[in-house]
PDB file of C-alpha atoms in Angstrom:
ATOM      1  CA  ASP A   1     -11.291  16.382  -6.111  1.00  0.00           C
ATOM      2  CA  GLY A   2     -11.350  12.632  -6.582  1.00  0.00           C
ATOM      3  CA  GLY A   3      -9.994  10.411  -3.887  1.00  0.00           C
ATOM      4  CA  ILE A   4     -10.530   7.823  -1.197  1.00  0.00           C
ATOM      5  CA  THR A   5     -12.279   8.670   2.044  1.00  0.00           C
ATOM      6  CA  GLN A   6     -11.888   6.528   5.124  1.00  0.00           C
ATOM      7  CA  SER A   7     -13.988   7.103   8.191  1.00  0.00           C
ATOM      8  CA  PRO A   8     -13.777   7.479  11.051  1.00  0.00           C
ATOM      9  CA  LYS A   9     -10.178   8.566  11.565  1.00  0.00           C
ATOM     10  CA  TYR A  10     -10.157   7.096  15.082  1.00  0.00           C
ATOM     11  CA  LEU A  11     -12.356   4.271  16.343  1.00  0.00           C
ATOM     12  CA  PHE A  12     -12.638   2.572  19.687  1.00  0.00           C
ATOM     13  CA  ARG A  13     -14.038  -0.904  20.195  1.00  0.00           C
ATOM     14  CA  LYS A  14     -15.182  -2.680  23.286  1.00  0.00           C
ATOM     15  CA  GLU A  15     -14.302  -6.296  23.842  1.00  0.00           C
ATOM     16  CA  GLY A  16     -16.662  -8.624  21.968  1.00  0.00           C
ATOM     17  CA  GLN A  17     -18.030  -5.898  19.730  1.00  0.00           C
ATOM     18  CA  ASN A  18     -18.085  -5.786  15.941  1.00  0.00           C
ATOM     19  CA  VAL A  19     -17.102  -2.512  14.268  1.00  0.00           C
ATOM     20  CA  THR A  20     -17.268  -1.410  10.650  1.00  0.00           C
ATOM     21  CA  LEU A  21     -14.714   0.810   8.937  1.00  0.00           C
ATOM     22  CA  SER A  22     -15.881   2.806   5.953  1.00  0.00           C
ATOM     23  CA  CYS A  23     -14.015   3.239   2.667  1.00  0.00           C
ATOM     24  CA  GLU A  24     -15.500   5.228  -0.208  1.00  0.00           C
ATOM     25  CA  GLN A  25     -13.873   6.220  -3.501  1.00  0.00           C
ATOM     26  CA  ASN A  26     -15.053   8.512  -6.291  1.00  0.00           C
ATOM     27  CA  LEU A  27     -12.272   7.593  -8.701  1.00  0.00           C
ATOM     28  CA  ASN A  28     -14.390   5.032 -10.586  1.00  0.00           C
ATOM     29  CA  HIS A  29     -11.789   2.421  -9.695  1.00  0.00           C
ATOM     30  CA  ASP A  30     -12.644  -1.232 -10.129  1.00  0.00           C
ATOM     31  CA  ALA A  31     -10.436  -2.808  -7.462  1.00  0.00           C
ATOM     32  CA  MET A  32     -10.318  -2.003  -3.756  1.00  0.00           C
ATOM     33  CA  TYR A  33      -8.081  -3.267  -0.950  1.00  0.00           C
ATOM     34  CA  TRP A  34      -7.892  -3.331   2.837  1.00  0.00           C
ATOM     35  CA  TYR A  35      -4.561  -3.439   4.657  1.00  0.00           C
ATOM     36  CA  ARG A  36      -3.633  -3.659   8.304  1.00  0.00           C
ATOM     37  CA  GLN A  37      -0.525  -1.990   9.691  1.00  0.00           C
ATOM     38  CA  ASP A  38       0.914  -2.654  13.148  1.00  0.00           C
ATOM     39  CA  PRO A  39       3.446  -0.286  14.758  1.00  0.00           C
ATOM     40  CA  GLY A  40       6.823  -0.384  13.039  1.00  0.00           C
ATOM     41  CA  GLN A  41       5.665  -2.898  10.468  1.00  0.00           C
ATOM     42  CA  GLY A  42       4.606  -2.909   6.842  1.00  0.00           C
ATOM     43  CA  LEU A  43       1.153  -3.300   5.319  1.00  0.00           C
ATOM     44  CA  ARG A  44      -0.531  -6.687   5.388  1.00  0.00           C
ATOM     45  CA  LEU A  45      -3.366  -7.474   2.990  1.00  0.00           C
ATOM     46  CA  ILE A  46      -6.702  -8.382   4.619  1.00  0.00           C
ATOM     47  CA  TYR A  47      -9.151  -8.536   1.701  1.00  0.00           C
ATOM     48  CA  TYR A  48      -9.377  -7.247  -1.827  1.00  0.00           C
ATOM     49  CA  SER A  49     -12.126  -6.912  -4.406  1.00  0.00           C
ATOM     50  CA  GLN A  50     -11.609  -6.706  -8.135  1.00  0.00           C
ATOM     51  CA  ILE A  51     -15.242  -6.133  -9.118  1.00  0.00           C
ATOM     52  CA  VAL A  52     -18.605  -5.507  -7.492  1.00  0.00           C
ATOM     53  CA  ASN A  53     -20.079  -8.458  -5.591  1.00  0.00           C
ATOM     54  CA  ASP A  54     -16.776 -10.289  -5.574  1.00  0.00           C
ATOM     55  CA  PHE A  55     -13.876 -10.300  -3.107  1.00  0.00           C
ATOM     56  CA  GLN A  56     -10.939 -12.483  -2.133  1.00  0.00           C
ATOM     57  CA  LYS A  57      -9.109 -13.151   1.109  1.00  0.00           C
ATOM     58  CA  GLY A  58      -5.692 -11.659   1.539  1.00  0.00           C
ATOM     59  CA  ASP A  59      -2.975 -12.898   3.869  1.00  0.00           C
ATOM     60  CA  ILE A  60      -4.694 -12.155   7.208  1.00  0.00           C
ATOM     61  CA  ALA A  61      -8.458 -12.394   6.592  1.00  0.00           C
ATOM     62  CA  GLU A  62      -9.383 -14.282   9.773  1.00  0.00           C
ATOM     63  CA  GLY A  63     -11.583 -12.201  12.055  1.00  0.00           C
ATOM     64  CA  TYR A  64     -12.550  -9.753   9.308  1.00  0.00           C
ATOM     65  CA  SER A  65     -15.384  -9.545   6.788  1.00  0.00           C
ATOM     66  CA  VAL A  66     -16.100  -7.291   3.804  1.00  0.00           C
ATOM     67  CA  SER A  67     -18.796  -6.556   1.255  1.00  0.00           C
ATOM     68  CA  ARG A  68     -18.724  -4.924  -2.158  1.00  0.00           C
ATOM     69  CA  GLU A  69     -22.308  -4.072  -3.067  1.00  0.00           C
ATOM     70  CA  LYS A  70     -21.366  -0.846  -4.840  1.00  0.00           C
ATOM     71  CA  LYS A  71     -18.345   0.008  -6.944  1.00  0.00           C
ATOM     72  CA  GLU A  72     -17.461   3.014  -4.818  1.00  0.00           C
ATOM     73  CA  SER A  73     -17.753   1.366  -1.399  1.00  0.00           C
ATOM     74  CA  PHE A  74     -15.799  -1.408   0.343  1.00  0.00           C
ATOM     75  CA  PRO A  75     -16.566  -1.511   4.087  1.00  0.00           C
ATOM     76  CA  LEU A  76     -14.494  -3.663   6.434  1.00  0.00           C
ATOM     77  CA  THR A  77     -16.022  -5.240   9.543  1.00  0.00           C
ATOM     78  CA  VAL A  78     -13.695  -6.185  12.362  1.00  0.00           C
ATOM     79  CA  THR A  79     -15.510  -8.958  14.182  1.00  0.00           C
ATOM     80  CA  SER A  80     -15.222 -10.121  17.762  1.00  0.00           C
ATOM     81  CA  ALA A  81     -13.286 -13.114  16.415  1.00  0.00           C
ATOM     82  CA  GLN A  82     -10.338 -10.806  15.714  1.00  0.00           C
ATOM     83  CA  LYS A  83      -8.543 -11.059  19.059  1.00  0.00           C
ATOM     84  CA  ASN A  84      -5.962  -8.352  18.425  1.00  0.00           C
ATOM     85  CA  PRO A  85      -7.709  -5.680  16.366  1.00  0.00           C
ATOM     86  CA  THR A  86      -5.694  -2.673  17.538  1.00  0.00           C
ATOM     87  CA  ALA A  87      -3.967  -1.395  14.411  1.00  0.00           C
ATOM     88  CA  PHE A  88      -3.930   1.212  11.652  1.00  0.00           C
ATOM     89  CA  TYR A  89      -6.218   0.215   8.768  1.00  0.00           C
ATOM     90  CA  LEU A  90      -5.658   1.471   5.232  1.00  0.00           C
ATOM     91  CA  CYS A  91      -7.945   1.265   2.228  1.00  0.00           C
ATOM     92  CA  ALA A  92      -6.711   1.523  -1.360  1.00  0.00           C
ATOM     93  CA  SER A  93      -8.144   1.398  -4.855  1.00  0.00           C
ATOM     94  CA  VAL A  94      -6.867   1.066  -8.397  1.00  0.00           C
ATOM     95  CA  ARG A  95      -8.320   1.110 -11.880  1.00  0.00           C
ATOM     96  CA  GLY A  96      -8.525  -2.373 -13.338  1.00  0.00           C
ATOM     97  CA  GLY A  97      -6.913  -3.167 -16.667  1.00  0.00           C
ATOM     98  CA  SER A  98      -4.193  -0.546 -16.245  1.00  0.00           C
ATOM     99  CA  ASN A  99      -0.737  -0.180 -14.793  1.00  0.00           C
ATOM    100  CA  GLN A 100      -1.729   2.843 -12.763  1.00  0.00           C
ATOM    101  CA  PRO A 101      -0.721   2.868  -9.079  1.00  0.00           C
ATOM    102  CA  GLN A 102      -2.974   2.284  -6.104  1.00  0.00           C
ATOM    103  CA  HIS A 103      -4.479   5.292  -4.373  1.00  0.00           C
ATOM    104  CA  PHE A 104      -4.638   5.173  -0.576  1.00  0.00           C
ATOM    105  CA  GLY A 105      -6.919   6.725   2.006  1.00  0.00           C
ATOM    106  CA  ASP A 106      -5.659   8.411   5.157  1.00  0.00           C
ATOM    107  CA  GLY A 107      -6.414   5.417   7.349  1.00  0.00           C
ATOM    108  CA  THR A 108      -8.470   4.548  10.423  1.00  0.00           C
ATOM    109  CA  ARG A 109      -6.807   3.887  13.751  1.00  0.00           C
ATOM    110  CA  LEU A 110      -8.699   1.269  15.758  1.00  0.00           C
ATOM    111  CA  SER A 111      -8.128   0.808  19.477  1.00  0.00           C
ATOM    112  CA  ILE A 112      -9.599  -1.488  22.109  1.00  0.00           C
ATOM    113  CA  LEU A 113     -11.197   0.052  25.186  1.00  0.00           C
TER     114      LEU A 113
ATOM    115  CA  ASP B   1       2.463 -11.341  -6.900  1.00  0.00           C
ATOM    116  CA  ALA B   2       6.220 -11.654  -6.534  1.00  0.00           C
ATOM    117  CA  LYS B   3       7.791 -11.031  -3.148  1.00  0.00           C
ATOM    118  CA  THR B   4      10.249  -8.178  -2.696  1.00  0.00           C
ATOM    119  CA  THR B   5      13.214  -7.797  -0.359  1.00  0.00           C
ATOM    120  CA  GLN B   6      14.450  -4.436   0.908  1.00  0.00           C
ATOM    121  CA  PRO B   7      16.998  -3.381   3.527  1.00  0.00           C
ATOM    122  CA  THR B   8      15.390  -2.520   6.844  1.00  0.00           C
ATOM    123  CA  SER B   9      16.937   0.926   7.136  1.00  0.00           C
ATOM    124  CA  MET B  10      19.252   3.409   5.428  1.00  0.00           C
ATOM    125  CA  ASP B  11      20.701   6.817   6.198  1.00  0.00           C
ATOM    126  CA  CYS B  12      21.442   9.613   3.755  1.00  0.00           C
ATOM    127  CA  ALA B  13      22.979  13.050   4.124  1.00  0.00           C
ATOM    128  CA  GLU B  14      20.792  15.994   3.202  1.00  0.00           C
ATOM    129  CA  GLY B  15      21.449  17.160  -0.352  1.00  0.00           C
ATOM    130  CA  ARG B  16      23.018  13.881  -1.403  1.00  0.00           C
ATOM    131  CA  ALA B  17      21.397  11.229  -3.581  1.00  0.00           C
ATOM    132  CA  ALA B  18      19.521   8.458  -1.784  1.00  0.00           C
ATOM    133  CA  ASN B  19      19.694   5.081  -3.526  1.00  0.00           C
ATOM    134  CA  LEU B  20      17.183   2.546  -2.233  1.00  0.00           C
ATOM    135  CA  PRO B  21      17.564  -1.027  -3.513  1.00  0.00           C
ATOM    136  CA  CYS B  22      14.882  -3.674  -3.967  1.00  0.00           C
ATOM    137  CA  ASN B  23      15.218  -7.328  -4.936  1.00  0.00           C
ATOM    138  CA  HIS B  24      12.359  -9.030  -6.796  1.00  0.00           C
ATOM    139  CA  SER B  25      14.060 -12.118  -8.181  1.00  0.00           C
ATOM    140  CA  THR B  26      10.794 -14.000  -8.857  1.00  0.00           C
ATOM    141  CA  ILE B  27       9.158 -11.206 -10.837  1.00  0.00           C
ATOM    142  CA  SER B  28       7.060 -12.303 -13.800  1.00  0.00           C
ATOM    143  CA  GLY B  29       7.178 -10.756 -17.227  1.00  0.00           C
ATOM    144  CA  ASN B  30       3.855  -8.973 -16.798  1.00  0.00           C
ATOM    145  CA  GLU B  31       4.548  -7.526 -13.340  1.00  0.00           C
ATOM    146  CA  TYR B  32       5.361  -3.872 -12.841  1.00  0.00           C
ATOM    147  CA  VAL B  33       7.597  -2.468 -10.101  1.00  0.00           C
ATOM    148  CA  TYR B  34       5.974   0.251  -7.970  1.00  0.00           C
ATOM    149  CA  TRP B  35       7.497   2.459  -5.306  1.00  0.00           C
ATOM    150  CA  TYR B  36       5.551   4.187  -2.542  1.00  0.00           C
ATOM    151  CA  ARG B  37       6.551   6.017   0.595  1.00  0.00           C
ATOM    152  CA  GLN B  38       4.772   6.443   3.890  1.00  0.00           C
ATOM    153  CA  ILE B  39       5.216   9.192   6.409  1.00  0.00           C
ATOM    154  CA  HIS B  40       4.145   8.267   9.906  1.00  0.00           C
ATOM    155  CA  SER B  41       0.405   7.665  10.345  1.00  0.00           C
ATOM    156  CA  GLN B  42      -0.493   8.610   6.779  1.00  0.00           C
ATOM    157  CA  GLY B  43      -1.492   6.555   3.772  1.00  0.00           C
ATOM    158  CA  PRO B  44       1.305   5.536   1.380  1.00  0.00           C
ATOM    159  CA  GLN B  45       2.111   8.018  -1.370  1.00  0.00           C
ATOM    160  CA  TYR B  46       2.887   6.822  -4.879  1.00  0.00           C
ATOM    161  CA  ILE B  47       6.337   7.739  -6.204  1.00  0.00           C
ATOM    162  CA  ILE B  48       7.064   5.981  -9.494  1.00  0.00           C
ATOM    163  CA  HIS B  49       6.617   2.730 -11.383  1.00  0.00           C
ATOM    164  CA  GLY B  50       8.063   0.876 -14.347  1.00  0.00           C
ATOM    165  CA  LEU B  51       8.096  -2.370 -16.282  1.00  0.00           C
ATOM    166  CA  LYS B  52      11.594  -2.722 -17.730  1.00  0.00           C
ATOM    167  CA  ASN B  53      12.807   0.677 -18.855  1.00  0.00           C
ATOM    168  CA  ASN B  54      14.277   3.227 -16.502  1.00  0.00           C
ATOM    169  CA  GLU B  55      11.807   5.893 -15.486  1.00  0.00           C
ATOM    170  CA  THR B  56      12.114   9.442 -14.149  1.00  0.00           C
ATOM    171  CA  ASN B  57       9.592  11.907 -12.825  1.00  0.00           C
ATOM    172  CA  GLU B  58       9.679  15.029 -10.699  1.00  0.00           C
ATOM    173  CA  MET B  59      10.118  13.034  -7.520  1.00  0.00           C
ATOM    174  CA  ALA B  60      12.593  10.291  -8.351  1.00  0.00           C
ATOM    175  CA  SER B  61      14.246   7.967 -10.833  1.00  0.00           C
ATOM    176  CA  LEU B  62      13.719   4.215 -11.098  1.00  0.00           C
ATOM    177  CA  ILE B  63      16.482   1.994 -12.407  1.00  0.00           C
ATOM    178  CA  ILE B  64      15.474  -1.579 -13.263  1.00  0.00           C
ATOM    179  CA  THR B  65      18.182  -4.134 -14.054  1.00  0.00           C
ATOM    180  CA  GLU B  66      18.131  -5.789 -17.440  1.00  0.00           C
ATOM    181  CA  ASP B  67      17.044  -9.143 -15.964  1.00  0.00           C
ATOM    182  CA  ARG B  68      14.376  -7.262 -13.939  1.00  0.00           C
ATOM    183  CA  LYS B  69      15.344  -9.075 -10.760  1.00  0.00           C
ATOM    184  CA  SER B  70      16.171  -5.896  -8.897  1.00  0.00           C
ATOM    185  CA  SER B  71      15.605  -2.176  -8.998  1.00  0.00           C
ATOM    186  CA  THR B  72      16.855   1.015  -7.359  1.00  0.00           C
ATOM    187  CA  LEU B  73      14.886   4.093  -6.436  1.00  0.00           C
ATOM    188  CA  ILE B  74      16.966   7.252  -6.611  1.00  0.00           C
ATOM    189  CA  LEU B  75      16.052  10.466  -4.826  1.00  0.00           C
ATOM    190  CA  PRO B  76      18.566  12.814  -6.464  1.00  0.00           C
ATOM    191  CA  HIS B  77      18.841  15.482  -3.760  1.00  0.00           C
ATOM    192  CA  ALA B  78      17.410  14.152  -0.521  1.00  0.00           C
ATOM    193  CA  THR B  79      15.826  16.604   1.913  1.00  0.00           C
ATOM    194  CA  LEU B  80      14.748  16.142   5.511  1.00  0.00           C
ATOM    195  CA  ARG B  81      11.163  15.797   4.260  1.00  0.00           C
ATOM    196  CA  ASP B  82      12.172  12.632   2.397  1.00  0.00           C
ATOM    197  CA  THR B  83      12.557  10.815   5.725  1.00  0.00           C
ATOM    198  CA  ALA B  84       9.934   8.060   5.444  1.00  0.00           C
ATOM    199  CA  VAL B  85       9.376   4.350   4.949  1.00  0.00           C
ATOM    200  CA  TYR B  86       9.798   3.363   1.298  1.00  0.00           C
ATOM    201  CA  TYR B  87       7.990   0.347  -0.122  1.00  0.00           C
ATOM    202  CA  CYS B  88       8.828  -1.520  -3.287  1.00  0.00           C
ATOM    203  CA  ILE B  89       6.090  -3.818  -4.594  1.00  0.00           C
ATOM    204  CA  VAL B  90       5.464  -5.754  -7.768  1.00  0.00           C
ATOM    205  CA  ARG B  91       2.018  -6.202  -9.202  1.00  0.00           C
ATOM    206  CA  VAL B  92       0.426  -7.547 -12.332  1.00  0.00           C
ATOM    207  CA  ALA B  93      -1.143  -4.789 -14.376  1.00  0.00           C
ATOM    208  CA  ASN B  94      -3.404  -4.864 -17.402  1.00  0.00           C
ATOM    209  CA  THR B  95      -5.718  -7.346 -15.685  1.00  0.00           C
ATOM    210  CA  ASN B  96      -8.428  -6.990 -13.086  1.00  0.00           C
ATOM    211  CA  ALA B  97      -5.800  -5.423 -10.818  1.00  0.00           C
ATOM    212  CA  GLY B  98      -5.165  -8.541  -8.746  1.00  0.00           C
ATOM    213  CA  LYS B  99      -3.516  -9.059  -5.390  1.00  0.00           C
ATOM    214  CA  SER B 100      -1.130  -6.376  -4.176  1.00  0.00           C
ATOM    215  CA  THR B 101       1.195  -7.271  -1.303  1.00  0.00           C
ATOM    216  CA  PHE B 102       3.509  -4.913   0.586  1.00  0.00           C
ATOM    217  CA  GLY B 103       6.545  -5.909   2.640  1.00  0.00           C
ATOM    218  CA  ASP B 104       8.096  -4.057   5.576  1.00  0.00           C
ATOM    219  CA  GLY B 105       9.868  -1.457   3.427  1.00  0.00           C
ATOM    220  CA  THR B 106      13.048   0.551   4.032  1.00  0.00           C
ATOM    221  CA  THR B 107      13.139   3.290   6.633  1.00  0.00           C
ATOM    222  CA  LEU B 108      15.140   6.135   5.096  1.00  0.00           C
ATOM    223  CA  THR B 109      16.489   8.733   7.494  1.00  0.00           C
ATOM    224  CA  VAL B 110      17.842  11.905   5.921  1.00  0.00           C
ATOM    225  CA  LYS B 111      20.298  13.633   8.240  1.00  0.00           C
ATOM    226  CA  PRO B 112      21.375  17.298   8.226  1.00  0.00           C
TER     227      PRO B 112
END
C-alpha cells in the first residue's frame, strides 16, 4: 500500500548532538512537509519542499535543516542549535497541482537524554 | 495561506450531531478548506475538504458560508471514537502545493 513512512518511531538525543529523522513516501507526491508538535498544542510548520532540490523555511525553521535530493525522501536534521528539540515530529506529503489533501506519517517522538 | 480560528474545546453527547465551527475570514478565492482530526500521538487523518459548495462523505459534512469566511464540520452521529483534536486549515490548491499551516484545533470530547 502507498503511504508515508517515518522512522524511527522514538529517538533519543544527547545534548549537543545532531539527529536525523527519516521521511519516505511512495505516493509519487511532489510536495513534502515537516511539522513539530508540542504537548497539547497544534502543528507548527518547520520546512516544506514543493519539488526536488528546493525547499522553503516554515514558521520555526531555526535549529533545523532539510534536504530534498529525491522525490520520495525528505529527511529532517535536528541540529545542536535547536535548544528545545523534545517534541513529536510529523511528516506529510501532497500531490502538487491538485486539491487533494495532505497525507501524514505516524510521527517520530524525539526526546533529550 | 489564510489563518483559521477555532474554539479551543467542545463537548458533544454520544449519538448527537457534533458541529465544529471554523473562521477563515481572510481566505482567498483559490484556497480550499480542509478538515483533519488527530487522535493522541498519531498523524492527522483527513476528513473532508471543499472550495465553496457544501460537501458530504461517509465521515462528515462540510458547510461553507456563501462568503466563504467560515465553515462548519458536522459529524452527524458522534461516537466515543470521534473524540479527537479537529483541525481546520485553508490551502491553495492547483499550484505547486504551497505552504500549509495548522492552528491549535478544537478538542472535541464525545460523552456517553
